[in-house]
Coordinates of C-alpha atoms in Angstrom, one line a residue:
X1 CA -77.2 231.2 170.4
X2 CA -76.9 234.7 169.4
X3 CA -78.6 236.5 165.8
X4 CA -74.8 238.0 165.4
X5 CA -73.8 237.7 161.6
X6 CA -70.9 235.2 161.0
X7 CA -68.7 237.0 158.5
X8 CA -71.4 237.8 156.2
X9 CA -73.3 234.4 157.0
X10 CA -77.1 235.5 158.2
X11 CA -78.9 234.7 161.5
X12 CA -81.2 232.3 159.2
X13 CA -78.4 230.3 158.1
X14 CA -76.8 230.0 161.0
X15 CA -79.8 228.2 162.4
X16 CA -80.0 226.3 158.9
X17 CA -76.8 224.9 160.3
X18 CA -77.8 224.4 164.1
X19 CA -80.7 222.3 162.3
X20 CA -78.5 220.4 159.8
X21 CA -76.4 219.3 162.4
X22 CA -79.1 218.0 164.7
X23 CA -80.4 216.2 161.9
X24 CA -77.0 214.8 161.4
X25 CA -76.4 213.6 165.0
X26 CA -79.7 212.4 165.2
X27 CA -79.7 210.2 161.9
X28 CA -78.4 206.7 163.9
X29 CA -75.0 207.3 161.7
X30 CA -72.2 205.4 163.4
X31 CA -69.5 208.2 164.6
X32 CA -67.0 208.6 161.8
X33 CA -70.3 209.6 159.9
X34 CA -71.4 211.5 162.0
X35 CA -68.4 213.5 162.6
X36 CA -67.9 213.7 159.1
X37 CA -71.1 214.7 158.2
X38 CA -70.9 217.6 161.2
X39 CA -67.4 218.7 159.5
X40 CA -69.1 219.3 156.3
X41 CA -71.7 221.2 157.4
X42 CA -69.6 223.6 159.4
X43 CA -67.4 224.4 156.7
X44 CA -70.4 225.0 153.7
X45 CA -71.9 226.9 156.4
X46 CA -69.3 229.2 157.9
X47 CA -67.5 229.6 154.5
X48 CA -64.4 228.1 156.0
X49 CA -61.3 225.8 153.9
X50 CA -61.6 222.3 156.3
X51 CA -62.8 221.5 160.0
X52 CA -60.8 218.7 162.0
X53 CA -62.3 217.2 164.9
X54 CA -60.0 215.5 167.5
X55 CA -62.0 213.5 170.2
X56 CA -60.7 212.6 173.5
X57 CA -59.8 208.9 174.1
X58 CA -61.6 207.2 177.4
X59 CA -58.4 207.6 178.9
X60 CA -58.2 211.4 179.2
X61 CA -54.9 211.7 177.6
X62 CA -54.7 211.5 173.9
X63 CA -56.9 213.4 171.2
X64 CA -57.2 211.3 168.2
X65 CA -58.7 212.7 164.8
X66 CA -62.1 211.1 164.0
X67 CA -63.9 213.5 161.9
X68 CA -62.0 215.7 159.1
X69 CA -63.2 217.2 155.5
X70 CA -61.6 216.1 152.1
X71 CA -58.8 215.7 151.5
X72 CA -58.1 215.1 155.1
X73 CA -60.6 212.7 156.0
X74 CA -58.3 209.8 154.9
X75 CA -56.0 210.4 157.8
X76 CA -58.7 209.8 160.3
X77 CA -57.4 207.9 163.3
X78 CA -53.7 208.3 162.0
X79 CA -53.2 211.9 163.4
X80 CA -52.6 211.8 167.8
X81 CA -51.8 214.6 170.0
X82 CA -51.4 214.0 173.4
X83 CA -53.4 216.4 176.1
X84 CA -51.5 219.8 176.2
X85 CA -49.3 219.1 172.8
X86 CA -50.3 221.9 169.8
X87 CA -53.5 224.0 170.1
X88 CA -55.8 221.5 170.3
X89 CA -53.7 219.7 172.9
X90 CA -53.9 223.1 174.6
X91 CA -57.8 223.8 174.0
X92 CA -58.1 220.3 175.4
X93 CA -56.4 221.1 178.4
X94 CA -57.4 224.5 179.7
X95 CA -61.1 224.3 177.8
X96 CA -61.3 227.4 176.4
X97 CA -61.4 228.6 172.5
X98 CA -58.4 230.0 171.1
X99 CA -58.2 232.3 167.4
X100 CA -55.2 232.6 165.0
X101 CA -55.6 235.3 163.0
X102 CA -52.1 234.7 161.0
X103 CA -48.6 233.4 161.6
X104 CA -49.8 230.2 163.4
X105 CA -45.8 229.3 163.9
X106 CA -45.1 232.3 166.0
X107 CA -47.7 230.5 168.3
X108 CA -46.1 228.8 171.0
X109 CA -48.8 226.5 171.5
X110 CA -48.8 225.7 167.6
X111 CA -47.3 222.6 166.7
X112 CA -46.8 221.8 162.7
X113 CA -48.4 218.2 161.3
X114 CA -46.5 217.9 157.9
X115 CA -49.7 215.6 157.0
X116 CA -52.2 218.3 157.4
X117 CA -50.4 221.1 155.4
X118 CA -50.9 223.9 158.2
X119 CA -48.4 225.9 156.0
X120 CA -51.6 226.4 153.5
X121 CA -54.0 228.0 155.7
X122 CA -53.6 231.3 157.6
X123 CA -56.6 231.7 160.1
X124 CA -57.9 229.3 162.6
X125 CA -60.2 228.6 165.5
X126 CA -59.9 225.8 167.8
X127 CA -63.1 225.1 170.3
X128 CA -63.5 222.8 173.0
X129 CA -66.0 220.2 172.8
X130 CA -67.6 220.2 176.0
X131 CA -70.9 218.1 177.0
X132 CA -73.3 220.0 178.9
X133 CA -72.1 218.8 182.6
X134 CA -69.0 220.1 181.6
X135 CA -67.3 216.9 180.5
X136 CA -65.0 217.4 177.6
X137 CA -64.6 214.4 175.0
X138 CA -62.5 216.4 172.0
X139 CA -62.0 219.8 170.0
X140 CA -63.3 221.1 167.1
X141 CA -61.0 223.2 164.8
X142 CA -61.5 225.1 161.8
X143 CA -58.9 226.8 159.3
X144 CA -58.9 229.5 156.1
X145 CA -56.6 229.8 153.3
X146 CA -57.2 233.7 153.2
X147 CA -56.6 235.7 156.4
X148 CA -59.9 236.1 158.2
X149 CA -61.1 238.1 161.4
X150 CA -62.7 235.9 163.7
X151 CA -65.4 237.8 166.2
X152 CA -66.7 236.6 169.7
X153 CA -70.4 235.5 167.5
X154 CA -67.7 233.1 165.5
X155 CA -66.5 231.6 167.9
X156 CA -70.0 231.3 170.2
X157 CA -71.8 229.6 167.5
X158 CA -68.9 227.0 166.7
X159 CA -68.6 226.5 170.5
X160 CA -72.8 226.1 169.9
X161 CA -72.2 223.3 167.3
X162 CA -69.6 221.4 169.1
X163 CA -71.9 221.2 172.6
X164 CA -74.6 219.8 170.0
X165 CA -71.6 217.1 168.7
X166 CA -70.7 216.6 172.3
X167 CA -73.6 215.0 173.7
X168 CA -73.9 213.4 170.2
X169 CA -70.4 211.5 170.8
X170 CA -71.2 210.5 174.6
X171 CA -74.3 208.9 173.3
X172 CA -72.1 207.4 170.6
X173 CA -69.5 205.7 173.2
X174 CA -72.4 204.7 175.5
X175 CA -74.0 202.7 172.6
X176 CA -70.6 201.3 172.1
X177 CA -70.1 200.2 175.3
X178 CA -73.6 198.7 175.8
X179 CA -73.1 196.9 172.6
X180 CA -70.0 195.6 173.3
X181 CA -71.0 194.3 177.0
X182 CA -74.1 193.0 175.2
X183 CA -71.8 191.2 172.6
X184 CA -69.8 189.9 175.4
X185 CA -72.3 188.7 177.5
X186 CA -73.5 186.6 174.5
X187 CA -70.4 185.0 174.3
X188 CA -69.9 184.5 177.8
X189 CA -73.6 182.7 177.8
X190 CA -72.3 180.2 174.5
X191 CA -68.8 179.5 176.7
X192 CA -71.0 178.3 179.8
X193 CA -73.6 176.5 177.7
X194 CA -70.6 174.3 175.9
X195 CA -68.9 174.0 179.6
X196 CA -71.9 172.6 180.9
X197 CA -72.5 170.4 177.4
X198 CA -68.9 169.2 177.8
X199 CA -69.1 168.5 181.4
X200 CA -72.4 166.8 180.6
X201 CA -71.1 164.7 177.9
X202 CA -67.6 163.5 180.2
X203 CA -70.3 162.8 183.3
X204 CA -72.2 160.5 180.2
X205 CA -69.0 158.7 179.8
X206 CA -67.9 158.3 182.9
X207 CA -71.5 156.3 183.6
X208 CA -72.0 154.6 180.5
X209 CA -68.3 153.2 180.6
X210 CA -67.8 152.6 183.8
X211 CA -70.3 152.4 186.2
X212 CA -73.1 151.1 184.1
X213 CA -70.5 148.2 183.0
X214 CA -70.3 146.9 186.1
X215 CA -73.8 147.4 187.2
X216 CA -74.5 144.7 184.5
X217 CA -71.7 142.8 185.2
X218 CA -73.2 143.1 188.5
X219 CA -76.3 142.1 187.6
X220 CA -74.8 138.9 185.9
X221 CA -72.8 137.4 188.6
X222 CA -76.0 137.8 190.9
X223 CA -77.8 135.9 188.1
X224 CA -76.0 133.5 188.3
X225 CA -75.3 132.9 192.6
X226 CA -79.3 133.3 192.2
X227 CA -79.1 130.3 189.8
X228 CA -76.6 128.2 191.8
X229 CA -77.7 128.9 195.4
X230 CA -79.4 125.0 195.5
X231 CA -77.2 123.1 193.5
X232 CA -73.4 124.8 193.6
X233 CA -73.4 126.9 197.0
X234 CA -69.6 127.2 196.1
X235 CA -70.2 128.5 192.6
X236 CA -72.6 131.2 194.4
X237 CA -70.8 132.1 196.9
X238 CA -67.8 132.8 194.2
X239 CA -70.5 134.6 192.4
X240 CA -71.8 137.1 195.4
X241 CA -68.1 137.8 195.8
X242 CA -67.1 138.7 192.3
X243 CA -70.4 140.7 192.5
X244 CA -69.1 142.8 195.7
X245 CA -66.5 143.5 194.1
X246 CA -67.8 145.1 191.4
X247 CA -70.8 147.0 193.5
X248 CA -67.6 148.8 195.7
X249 CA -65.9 149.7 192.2
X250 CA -69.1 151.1 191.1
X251 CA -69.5 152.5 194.1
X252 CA -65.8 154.4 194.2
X253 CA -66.3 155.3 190.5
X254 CA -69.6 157.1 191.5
X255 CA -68.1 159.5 194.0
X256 CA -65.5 159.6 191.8
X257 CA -68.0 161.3 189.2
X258 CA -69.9 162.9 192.3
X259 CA -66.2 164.6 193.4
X260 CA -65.7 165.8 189.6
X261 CA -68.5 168.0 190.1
X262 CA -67.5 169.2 193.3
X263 CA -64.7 167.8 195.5
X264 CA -66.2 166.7 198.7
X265 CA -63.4 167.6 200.5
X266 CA -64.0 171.3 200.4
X267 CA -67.7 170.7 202.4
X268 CA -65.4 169.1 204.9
X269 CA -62.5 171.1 205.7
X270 CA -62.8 174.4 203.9
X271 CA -60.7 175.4 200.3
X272 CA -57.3 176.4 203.0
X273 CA -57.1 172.9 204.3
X274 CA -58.2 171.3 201.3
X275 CA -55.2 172.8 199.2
X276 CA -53.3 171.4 202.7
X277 CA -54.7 168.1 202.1
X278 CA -54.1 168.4 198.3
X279 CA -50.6 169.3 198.7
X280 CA -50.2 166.2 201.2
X281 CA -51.6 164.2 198.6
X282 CA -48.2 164.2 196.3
X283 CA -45.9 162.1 197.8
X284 CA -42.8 162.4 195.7
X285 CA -43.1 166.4 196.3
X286 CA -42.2 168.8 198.8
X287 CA -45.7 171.2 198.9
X288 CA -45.3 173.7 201.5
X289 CA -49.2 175.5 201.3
X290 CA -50.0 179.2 202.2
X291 CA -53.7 179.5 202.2
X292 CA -55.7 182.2 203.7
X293 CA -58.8 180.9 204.8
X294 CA -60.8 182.6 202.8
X295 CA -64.9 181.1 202.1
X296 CA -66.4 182.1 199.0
X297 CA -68.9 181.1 196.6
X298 CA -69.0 177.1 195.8
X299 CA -68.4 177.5 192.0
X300 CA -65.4 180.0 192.8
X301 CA -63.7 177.2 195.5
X302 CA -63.9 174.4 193.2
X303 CA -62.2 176.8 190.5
X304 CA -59.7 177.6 192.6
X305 CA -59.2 174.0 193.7
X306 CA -59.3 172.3 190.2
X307 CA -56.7 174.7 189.0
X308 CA -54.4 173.9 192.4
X309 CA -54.8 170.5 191.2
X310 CA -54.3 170.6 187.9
X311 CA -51.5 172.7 188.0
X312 CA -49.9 170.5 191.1
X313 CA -50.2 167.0 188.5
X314 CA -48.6 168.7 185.9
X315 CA -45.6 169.2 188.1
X316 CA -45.0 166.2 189.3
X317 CA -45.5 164.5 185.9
X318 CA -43.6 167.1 183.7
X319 CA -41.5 169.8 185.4
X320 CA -39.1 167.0 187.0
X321 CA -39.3 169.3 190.5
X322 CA -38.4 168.6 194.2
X323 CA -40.6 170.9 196.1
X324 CA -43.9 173.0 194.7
X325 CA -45.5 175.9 197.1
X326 CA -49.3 176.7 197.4
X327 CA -50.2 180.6 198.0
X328 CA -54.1 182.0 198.3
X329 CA -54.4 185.5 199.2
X330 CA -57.0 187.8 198.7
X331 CA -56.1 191.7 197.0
X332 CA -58.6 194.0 197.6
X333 CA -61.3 192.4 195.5
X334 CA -59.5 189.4 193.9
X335 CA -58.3 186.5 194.8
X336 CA -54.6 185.4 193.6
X337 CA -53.8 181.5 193.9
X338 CA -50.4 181.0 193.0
X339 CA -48.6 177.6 192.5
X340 CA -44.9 177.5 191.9
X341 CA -42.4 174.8 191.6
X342 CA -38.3 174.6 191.5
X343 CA -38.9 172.4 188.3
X344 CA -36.7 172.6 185.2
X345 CA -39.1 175.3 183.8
X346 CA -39.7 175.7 179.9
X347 CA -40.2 178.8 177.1
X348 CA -43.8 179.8 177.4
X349 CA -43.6 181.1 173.8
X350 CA -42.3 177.8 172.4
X351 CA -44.8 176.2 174.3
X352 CA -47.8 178.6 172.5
X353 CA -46.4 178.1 169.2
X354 CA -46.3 174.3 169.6
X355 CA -49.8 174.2 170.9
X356 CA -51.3 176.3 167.7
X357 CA -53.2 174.5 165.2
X358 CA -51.1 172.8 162.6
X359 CA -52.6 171.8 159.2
X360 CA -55.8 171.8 161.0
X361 CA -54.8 169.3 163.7
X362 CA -53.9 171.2 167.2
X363 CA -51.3 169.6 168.9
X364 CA -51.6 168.1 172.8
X365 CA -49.5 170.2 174.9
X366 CA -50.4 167.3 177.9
X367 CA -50.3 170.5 180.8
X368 CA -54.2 170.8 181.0
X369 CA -53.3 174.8 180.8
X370 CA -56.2 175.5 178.1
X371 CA -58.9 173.6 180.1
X372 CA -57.4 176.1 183.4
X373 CA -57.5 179.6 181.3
X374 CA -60.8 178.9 180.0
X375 CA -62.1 178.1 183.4
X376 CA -60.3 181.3 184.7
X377 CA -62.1 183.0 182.1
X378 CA -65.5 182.0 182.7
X379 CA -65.1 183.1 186.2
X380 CA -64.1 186.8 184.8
X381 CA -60.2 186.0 186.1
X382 CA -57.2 185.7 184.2
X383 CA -54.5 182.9 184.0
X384 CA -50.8 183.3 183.5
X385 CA -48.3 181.1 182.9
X386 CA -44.8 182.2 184.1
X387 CA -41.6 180.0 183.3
X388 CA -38.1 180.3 181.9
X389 CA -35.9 176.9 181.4
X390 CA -34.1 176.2 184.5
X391 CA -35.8 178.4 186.4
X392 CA -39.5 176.2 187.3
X393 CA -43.0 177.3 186.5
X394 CA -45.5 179.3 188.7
X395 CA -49.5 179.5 187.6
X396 CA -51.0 182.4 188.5
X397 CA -54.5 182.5 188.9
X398 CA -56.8 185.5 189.5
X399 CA -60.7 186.0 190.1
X400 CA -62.7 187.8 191.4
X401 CA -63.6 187.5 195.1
X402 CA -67.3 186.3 195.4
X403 CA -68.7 186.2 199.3
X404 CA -70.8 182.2 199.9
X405 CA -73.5 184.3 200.3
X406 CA -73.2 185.7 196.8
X407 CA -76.8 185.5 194.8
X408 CA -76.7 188.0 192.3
X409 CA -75.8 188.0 189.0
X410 CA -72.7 186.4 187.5
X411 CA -69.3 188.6 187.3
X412 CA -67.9 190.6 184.5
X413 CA -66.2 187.5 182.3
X414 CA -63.8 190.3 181.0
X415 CA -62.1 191.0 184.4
X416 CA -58.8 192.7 184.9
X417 CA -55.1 191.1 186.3
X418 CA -55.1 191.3 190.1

């Protein structure tokens, strides 16, 4: 920074101001404060009418106003200008300062915002807002009423400020971002712990009313053979039979409970032949299957086979279709199982609106499509649902492609469409 005067405005306060906005940006405000507290200061300090500062969005292609002096500051985040529009937009664009002494209309680069009354001041500067590796998140503008000569030490020590308010903002975002991915992963954590508390509670069930039952029925009818063996061999042997009966029910209903976890068909013949198989398994419909024999993680087959599954029952139980078609491919780092069917289709949107909570009460939609999106989800994919009436119904699922071998931590919950 250079000792040059700024218009009258000493060496000694100009590193008053240097000072005052460090303090500022190193306060912990959140960034409107900050921004607004840095406009302030620039504008007691250099003796100008109002500062604006337009940052960047993550995008690279709009800048948005996030930091503005009174009586401007209430149009924070109203005001856009898209990269190369005005003289910010060209500031923004070519990275280097640019000084209007007067007639800012005559400017082709100027653009009037009736909003913030450029008709009222005569001189600006506009400074890019660059961090020091040269990344530039916004511009920093400042305007007069009265006419005023801006020199090279002007414009230095507000390009000085704004590299201060640069790094300021990226540390700003970063904290964002961390927070938000902290905030998600919190969620994600609560989602798994009540998946694994729900499937917990249906494995219960399944036991207590089913298999348990007839392991003391079980129990009973051997009771009694046990009893009768000497005196009634008949009554026994009717006994021991009843009692096989209900150890190869308890029996199915166990690997029934074991396959809920995990089909044991996918140890045996891999998730392409098991979506074979599945399709196979639906006697009244026409499946053709088009699987690529892809192997991934366990967690990331079964997904992808419970939602084949799911999605296959509610064709043949709602959509009134002939034939249904399988496809599993793989897109660079996701995998994309779609299953469609020439059904008689239905409005998504109706379907939404009569699945929202009503009075409290939500009402059963019977296509199992929440239980699919929220597994979907957990796995970092997406779900869609595309249908029209007449025209059948194709579930789209997408996740993220996860190798067997797979052992570190769990993906991104928030993932992207394939």
């Amino acid at each position: 920074m250079t000792g040059a005067r700024l218009n009258g405005v000493d060496a000694d306060r100009e590193a008053q101001l240097l000072f005052r906005v460090i303090d500022t940006i190193s306060a912990g405000l959140d960034l409107r404060q900050m921004l607004q507290g840095v406009a302030t200061l620039v504008t007691e300090t250099t003796a100008t009418d109002v500062c604006f500062v337009h940052l960047l969005d993550e995008k690279g292609r709009v800048l948005r106003l996030h930091g503005a002096t009174p009586p401007f500051d209430s149009l924070v985040g109203q005001i856009e200008l898209a990269l190369g529009e005005g003289v910010s937009g060209w500031v923004a664009e070519h990275g280097e300062p640019v000084v209007i002494l007067d007639d800012k209309a005559a400017d082709p680069r100027y653009r009037y915002i009736p909003a913030l009354r450029g008709e009222e001041f005569i001189s600006m500067v506009s400074v890019p807002i660059v961090t020091p590796l040269g990344h530039l998140v916004g511009v920093l503008n400042v305007h007069t009423r009265a006419r005023r000569a801006f020199s090279g030490a002007d414009v230095e020590l507000l390009r000085t400020v704004a590299g201060l308010v640069a790094g300021a903002i990226e540390n700003a975002r970063l904290h964002r971002r961390l927070a938000e991915r902290e905030e998600a992963l919190e969620s994600f954590a609560e989602r798994i712990v009540e998946w694994q508390e729900r499937e917990s509670r249906r494995l219960a069930g399944e036991i207590h009313d089913g298999i348990s039952q007839r392991i003391v029925s079980l129990f009973f009818h051997l009771s009694a053979a046990a009893d009768a063996i000497a005196a009634d061999p008949a009554l026994a042997a009717e006994q021991i039979g009843r009692a096989q009966e209900l150890a190869a029910g308890a029996l199915d209903e166990t690997r029934s409970a074991i396959a809920g976890l995990r089909p044991p068909v996918l140890d045996d013949l891999g998730l392409a032949a098991s979506l074979d198989s599945l399709g196979h398994s639906f006697p009244g419909l026409d499946v053709r299957v088009d699987a690529a024999d892809l192997r991934m993680a366990g967690h990331v087959e079964t997904a992808v086979y419970r939602t084949a599954q799911e999605a296959l029952q509610n064709v043949a139980k709602h959509a009134g279709a002939q034939s249904a078609r399988i496809r599993l491919s793989q897109h660079a780092s996701r995998v994309v199982l779609e299953v469609s069917d020439d059904g008689s289709g239905f409005d998504p949107e109706a379907q939404r609106a009569a699945s929202e909570p009503d009075r409290g009460m939500p009402r059963p939609t019977g296509l199992g499509l929440s239980g699919m999106r929220e597994r979907a989800e957990l796995l970092g994919g997406t779900l869609e649902l595309i249908s029209a009436p007449g025209r059948g119904t194709t579930v789209r699922l997408a996740v993220p492609f996860t190798p067997p071998a797979f052992s570190g931590p769990l993906p991104d919950h928030r993932g992207t469409p394939g």
